[in-house]
Amino acid sequence: MKKIIHTVSASLIGLAASLQGGFAEEWRLNNFLPETRPETAELEQFVTEANAAIEGDIEIKMYSGGSLGLPNTDALRFLPRGAVEMSLLWANYLGRDAPALSSVVVQGTIGSIEDFEKAIPVVREIYEEEFADWGVSSVGYVAIPMLSVSVFCRDEPVRTLEDLKSKKLRVWARDQVETFTRLGVAAQIIPQEEMYVAMKTGVVDCALYPALYAHTVSLQEVASHASYLYPMASGPYVIGVATDKWNATDEQTKAAITAAAEDLWNRTNQYEDDFARELEAREKLAADGINWVEDFSEEDRATFVSSVTETWEMLAEEAGGNAPAYRERVLEALGR
């Protein structure tokens, strides 16, 4: 019976394909970023360009905002196994499985566009090598803006590290937990999609977040005050494909995807307007009710950077393997 059903089903599929001109194989691109993020719009353009150039039976379709239910921390597990064909990856989310990746660029260690641009080529090289060891091919990159990270608080303004010690702080990566713990601040990782509720219900008093993206998660609805703490350069997002899948893909499709990815990188690898965009974002947040208070002091910021530097060294040593060498390669690129 099963064989008969299978034969009939195959016949029906063949008939439908002949009537519709064939089925395109769908390549699902897992994008954990919200649809409202600027990077998502850039990824949508990448998908459009790649699909227009692919001359075959493959069509890329993007699923944003974690809609596929795939935890971004598990990407090195689900991607090589074929749960999706493509996925956006961010090294700082992957520290559980690949500790060396999360210590390549510790947020807060690079504080200028000039240094950032020196480091990026080396960071991309390291990512390509490390992801390859996990059976993932890096087929594209999305640059992350040079961000300004602020402390958003629900009930009262906080603009000193001393005051922050009495608050529960939301962060998004382990290096931040380590850095703030060293400073005597209780920090916990709360995923972006859970941050709104955590702030609203008092699970945390304050949240670390870039003003540039605050509107995309409606942070202005649950926070009343904000103060700038530090500049943040991050390694780029990576578009990954399982290496086995990529190697089996025809050259024309690979060329189409690679060309669209190069355009994506060239569009996003621009940082000159980042600070102006940051100031515009702060003005918009203030208009929506955020009380933007004085920045953390230079002394506090220097203390924070010193703690970050210690965290970077500690994480690299703890990770072992290639991590210390990766850190040295980035430091060499920075001329330190």
XYZ file of C-alpha atoms in Angstrom:
336
model
C 0.000 0.000 0.000
C 2.776 2.431 0.923
C 4.502 1.788 -2.394
C 1.270 2.469 -4.318
C 0.667 5.699 -2.413
C 4.262 6.740 -3.005
C 3.928 6.066 -6.744
C 0.666 8.005 -7.010
C 2.126 10.902 -5.009
C 5.209 10.986 -7.203
C 3.002 11.010 -10.293
C 0.945 13.901 -8.965
C 4.078 15.863 -8.093
C 5.492 15.214 -11.549
C 2.231 16.371 -13.163
C 2.140 19.548 -11.052
C 5.752 20.275 -11.908
C 5.090 19.890 -15.612
C 2.086 22.213 -15.384
C 3.896 24.862 -13.340
C 7.272 24.694 -15.015
C 8.923 22.787 -12.142
C 9.421 23.410 -8.471
C 12.213 25.628 -7.172
C 14.112 24.240 -4.221
C 13.587 26.611 -1.311
C 16.688 27.690 0.587
C 15.503 28.953 3.958
C 17.592 31.802 5.351
C 17.192 31.920 9.129
C 17.490 35.538 10.294
C 17.267 35.962 14.074
C 17.078 39.768 13.787
C 13.662 41.481 13.964
C 12.031 42.583 10.728
C 12.387 46.196 11.901
C 16.187 46.115 12.060
C 18.103 47.943 9.282
C 20.236 44.849 8.734
C 17.099 42.859 7.910
C 16.276 45.305 5.118
C 19.805 44.841 3.784
C 19.400 41.067 3.940
C 16.108 41.328 2.052
C 17.945 43.166 -0.732
C 20.607 40.465 -0.712
C 17.922 37.799 -1.132
C 16.278 39.734 -3.974
C 19.573 40.198 -5.817
C 20.662 36.604 -5.349
C 17.332 35.179 -6.512
C 17.351 37.421 -9.589
C 20.811 36.163 -10.542
C 20.260 32.462 -9.844
C 19.480 30.641 -13.078
C 18.203 27.390 -11.727
C 15.746 25.694 -9.445
C 16.776 27.388 -6.190
C 14.958 30.241 -4.481
C 16.138 31.815 -1.226
C 13.405 32.749 1.245
C 14.213 34.617 4.444
C 12.504 33.976 7.782
C 13.140 36.824 10.233
C 12.718 37.445 13.928
C 13.399 33.866 14.954
C 10.170 32.767 13.254
C 11.602 29.308 12.538
C 12.075 28.678 16.249
C 15.799 28.023 15.947
C 17.791 29.442 18.909
C 20.666 31.570 17.626
C 22.916 30.001 20.259
C 22.407 26.599 18.580
C 23.399 27.644 15.057
C 26.546 25.516 14.981
C 24.360 22.519 15.775
C 21.342 22.962 13.516
C 23.007 24.454 10.421
C 25.482 21.649 9.589
C 22.671 19.131 10.150
C 20.467 20.759 7.519
C 17.683 22.198 9.704
C 17.876 25.177 7.335
C 19.923 25.831 4.228
C 21.311 29.211 5.322
C 21.510 31.120 8.584
C 22.695 34.410 9.944
C 25.364 33.848 12.601
C 26.902 36.105 15.218
C 30.071 34.932 16.935
C 29.152 36.441 20.306
C 26.081 34.180 20.518
C 28.087 31.006 19.920
C 30.405 30.944 22.914
C 28.854 27.827 24.461
C 29.848 25.619 21.537
C 32.783 27.614 20.135
C 34.416 29.604 22.961
C 37.204 30.766 20.654
C 34.688 32.583 18.448
C 33.221 34.659 21.258
C 36.667 35.899 22.301
C 37.803 37.143 18.868
C 36.294 40.592 19.461
C 35.101 41.361 22.977
C 32.685 44.272 22.874
C 34.211 47.476 24.201
C 37.828 46.692 23.314
C 37.698 48.633 20.031
C 36.520 52.186 20.463
C 37.221 53.981 17.181
C 36.321 53.561 13.517
C 40.007 53.717 12.595
C 40.873 50.746 14.820
C 37.750 48.905 13.730
C 38.700 49.149 10.057
C 42.167 47.791 10.854
C 40.710 44.776 12.634
C 37.862 43.794 10.288
C 39.916 41.968 7.602
C 41.623 39.815 10.236
C 38.343 39.141 12.046
C 36.758 37.946 8.805
C 39.708 35.624 8.160
C 39.411 34.146 11.639
C 35.655 33.644 11.313
C 36.068 31.850 7.988
C 38.668 29.494 9.485
C 36.728 28.786 12.673
C 33.339 28.260 11.033
C 34.952 25.905 8.525
C 36.028 23.706 11.433
C 32.334 23.412 12.347
C 31.291 22.394 8.853
C 29.958 25.850 7.973
C 31.007 27.907 4.953
C 30.982 31.690 5.377
C 29.350 32.872 2.151
C 28.645 36.479 3.142
C 28.993 39.139 5.818
C 26.859 41.974 7.164
C 28.772 44.776 8.844
C 27.437 46.024 12.169
C 27.505 49.796 12.745
C 29.906 51.343 15.220
C 27.383 51.438 18.027
C 27.020 53.545 21.151
C 25.784 51.413 24.035
C 23.670 53.000 26.749
C 22.118 51.928 30.028
C 18.307 52.116 29.821
C 16.524 52.071 33.184
C 12.885 51.684 34.101
C 12.349 53.704 37.277
C 15.272 56.057 37.901
C 18.270 57.351 35.983
C 21.633 55.673 36.407
C 24.790 57.346 35.169
C 27.552 56.009 37.424
C 28.997 52.543 37.905
C 28.472 52.980 41.624
C 24.720 53.513 41.184
C 24.568 50.607 38.737
C 25.795 48.270 41.495
C 22.370 48.488 43.156
C 20.513 47.510 39.957
C 19.818 44.294 38.072
C 21.227 44.753 34.572
C 20.228 42.981 31.375
C 23.074 42.175 28.960
C 23.265 39.959 25.862
C 26.621 38.169 25.987
C 28.834 36.371 28.467
C 31.744 38.784 28.080
C 29.441 41.535 29.353
C 28.433 39.399 32.338
C 32.097 38.867 33.192
C 32.983 42.529 32.730
C 30.165 43.868 34.898
C 30.606 41.167 37.535
C 34.216 42.304 37.878
C 32.827 45.806 38.476
C 30.396 44.611 41.156
C 27.276 44.850 38.976
C 24.681 42.032 38.856
C 24.305 41.317 35.137
C 22.348 38.545 33.471
C 21.857 37.487 29.872
C 18.305 37.978 28.656
C 17.545 37.362 24.959
C 16.470 40.362 22.932
C 12.974 38.972 22.385
C 12.463 38.635 26.167
C 13.935 41.984 27.175
C 10.703 44.008 26.918
C 8.823 41.754 29.338
C 11.822 41.492 31.670
C 11.961 45.288 31.944
C 8.207 45.702 32.267
C 7.867 43.120 35.038
C 10.949 44.168 36.975
C 13.013 41.054 36.347
C 15.719 43.617 35.580
C 15.888 47.293 36.443
C 18.086 48.344 33.550
C 19.129 47.058 30.147
C 22.259 47.519 28.116
C 21.267 48.417 24.557
C 22.239 50.676 21.622
C 19.976 53.691 21.223
C 20.134 53.194 17.468
C 18.067 50.010 17.753
C 15.919 50.813 20.803
C 12.797 51.549 18.747
C 12.985 48.174 16.998
C 12.255 46.446 20.328
C 9.962 49.179 21.741
C 12.401 49.826 24.574
C 11.061 53.381 24.947
C 7.787 51.875 26.203
C 9.354 50.221 29.257
C 12.366 52.432 30.018
C 12.142 55.993 31.315
C 15.815 56.988 31.486
C 19.020 56.375 29.539
C 22.683 57.268 29.754
C 25.517 56.567 27.310
C 28.266 54.257 28.598
C 30.647 53.047 25.863
C 31.320 52.713 22.108
C 31.047 49.212 20.701
C 32.570 47.657 17.629
C 31.541 44.095 16.854
C 32.618 41.474 14.414
C 30.220 41.261 11.462
C 27.255 38.960 11.140
C 28.042 35.946 8.973
C 25.778 34.271 6.424
C 26.551 30.591 6.768
C 25.742 27.521 4.704
C 26.563 23.941 5.663
C 29.858 23.169 3.900
C 28.507 19.911 2.458
C 25.526 21.791 1.038
C 27.691 24.571 -0.358
C 30.159 22.173 -1.990
C 27.295 20.336 -3.684
C 25.782 23.532 -5.080
C 26.321 24.357 -8.754
C 28.896 27.016 -9.575
C 26.418 29.421 -11.156
C 24.277 29.505 -8.005
C 27.330 29.940 -5.803
C 28.540 32.802 -7.983
C 25.120 34.515 -7.801
C 25.014 34.257 -4.017
C 28.640 35.378 -3.645
C 28.097 38.433 -5.863
C 24.975 39.473 -3.963
C 26.846 38.953 -0.694
C 29.715 41.159 -1.858
C 27.219 43.931 -2.663
C 25.703 43.441 0.800
C 29.093 43.833 2.464
C 29.981 46.937 0.444
C 26.662 48.560 1.393
C 26.959 47.866 5.102
C 30.718 48.285 5.611
C 30.301 52.054 6.020
C 30.688 53.839 9.371
C 31.017 57.563 8.694
C 27.383 58.372 9.511
C 27.049 56.137 12.572
C 27.421 58.867 15.201
C 24.968 61.184 13.443
C 22.454 58.342 13.313
C 23.047 57.714 17.018
C 22.221 61.344 17.871
C 19.079 61.204 15.720
C 18.005 58.044 17.532
C 18.481 59.715 20.918
C 16.384 62.700 19.816
C 13.591 60.397 18.695
C 13.712 58.472 21.974
C 13.606 61.725 23.940
C 10.559 62.806 21.944
C 8.921 59.509 22.941
C 9.503 60.121 26.632
C 13.009 58.859 27.397
C 14.852 61.122 29.815
C 18.341 61.226 28.308
C 20.652 62.039 31.205
C 24.323 62.963 31.308
C 26.794 60.374 30.005
C 28.758 58.132 32.322
C 31.933 59.990 33.307
C 35.249 59.578 31.520
C 36.585 57.999 34.700
C 33.798 55.412 34.770
C 34.267 54.662 31.084
C 38.004 54.177 31.576
C 37.245 51.796 34.447
C 34.817 49.896 32.240
C 37.341 49.582 29.374
C 39.980 48.348 31.811
C 37.572 45.645 32.987
C 36.747 44.703 29.385
C 40.451 44.321 28.585
C 40.867 41.917 31.506
C 37.772 40.012 30.394
C 39.122 39.620 26.855
C 42.376 38.111 28.080
C 40.585 35.865 30.567
C 38.090 34.533 28.009
C 40.810 33.822 25.460
C 42.879 31.896 27.999
C 39.817 30.035 29.281
C 38.718 29.070 25.776
C 42.156 27.712 24.972
C 42.785 26.128 21.598
C 43.073 28.812 18.947
C 41.533 31.579 21.084
C 44.788 33.133 22.436
C 46.269 33.127 18.939
C 43.116 34.744 17.529
C 43.347 37.483 20.146
C 47.004 38.084 19.297
C 46.157 38.361 15.591
C 43.533 41.022 16.312
C 45.887 42.889 18.669
C 48.595 42.827 16.003
C 46.177 44.266 13.445
C 45.343 47.017 15.927
C 49.038 47.740 16.481
C 48.836 47.001 20.209
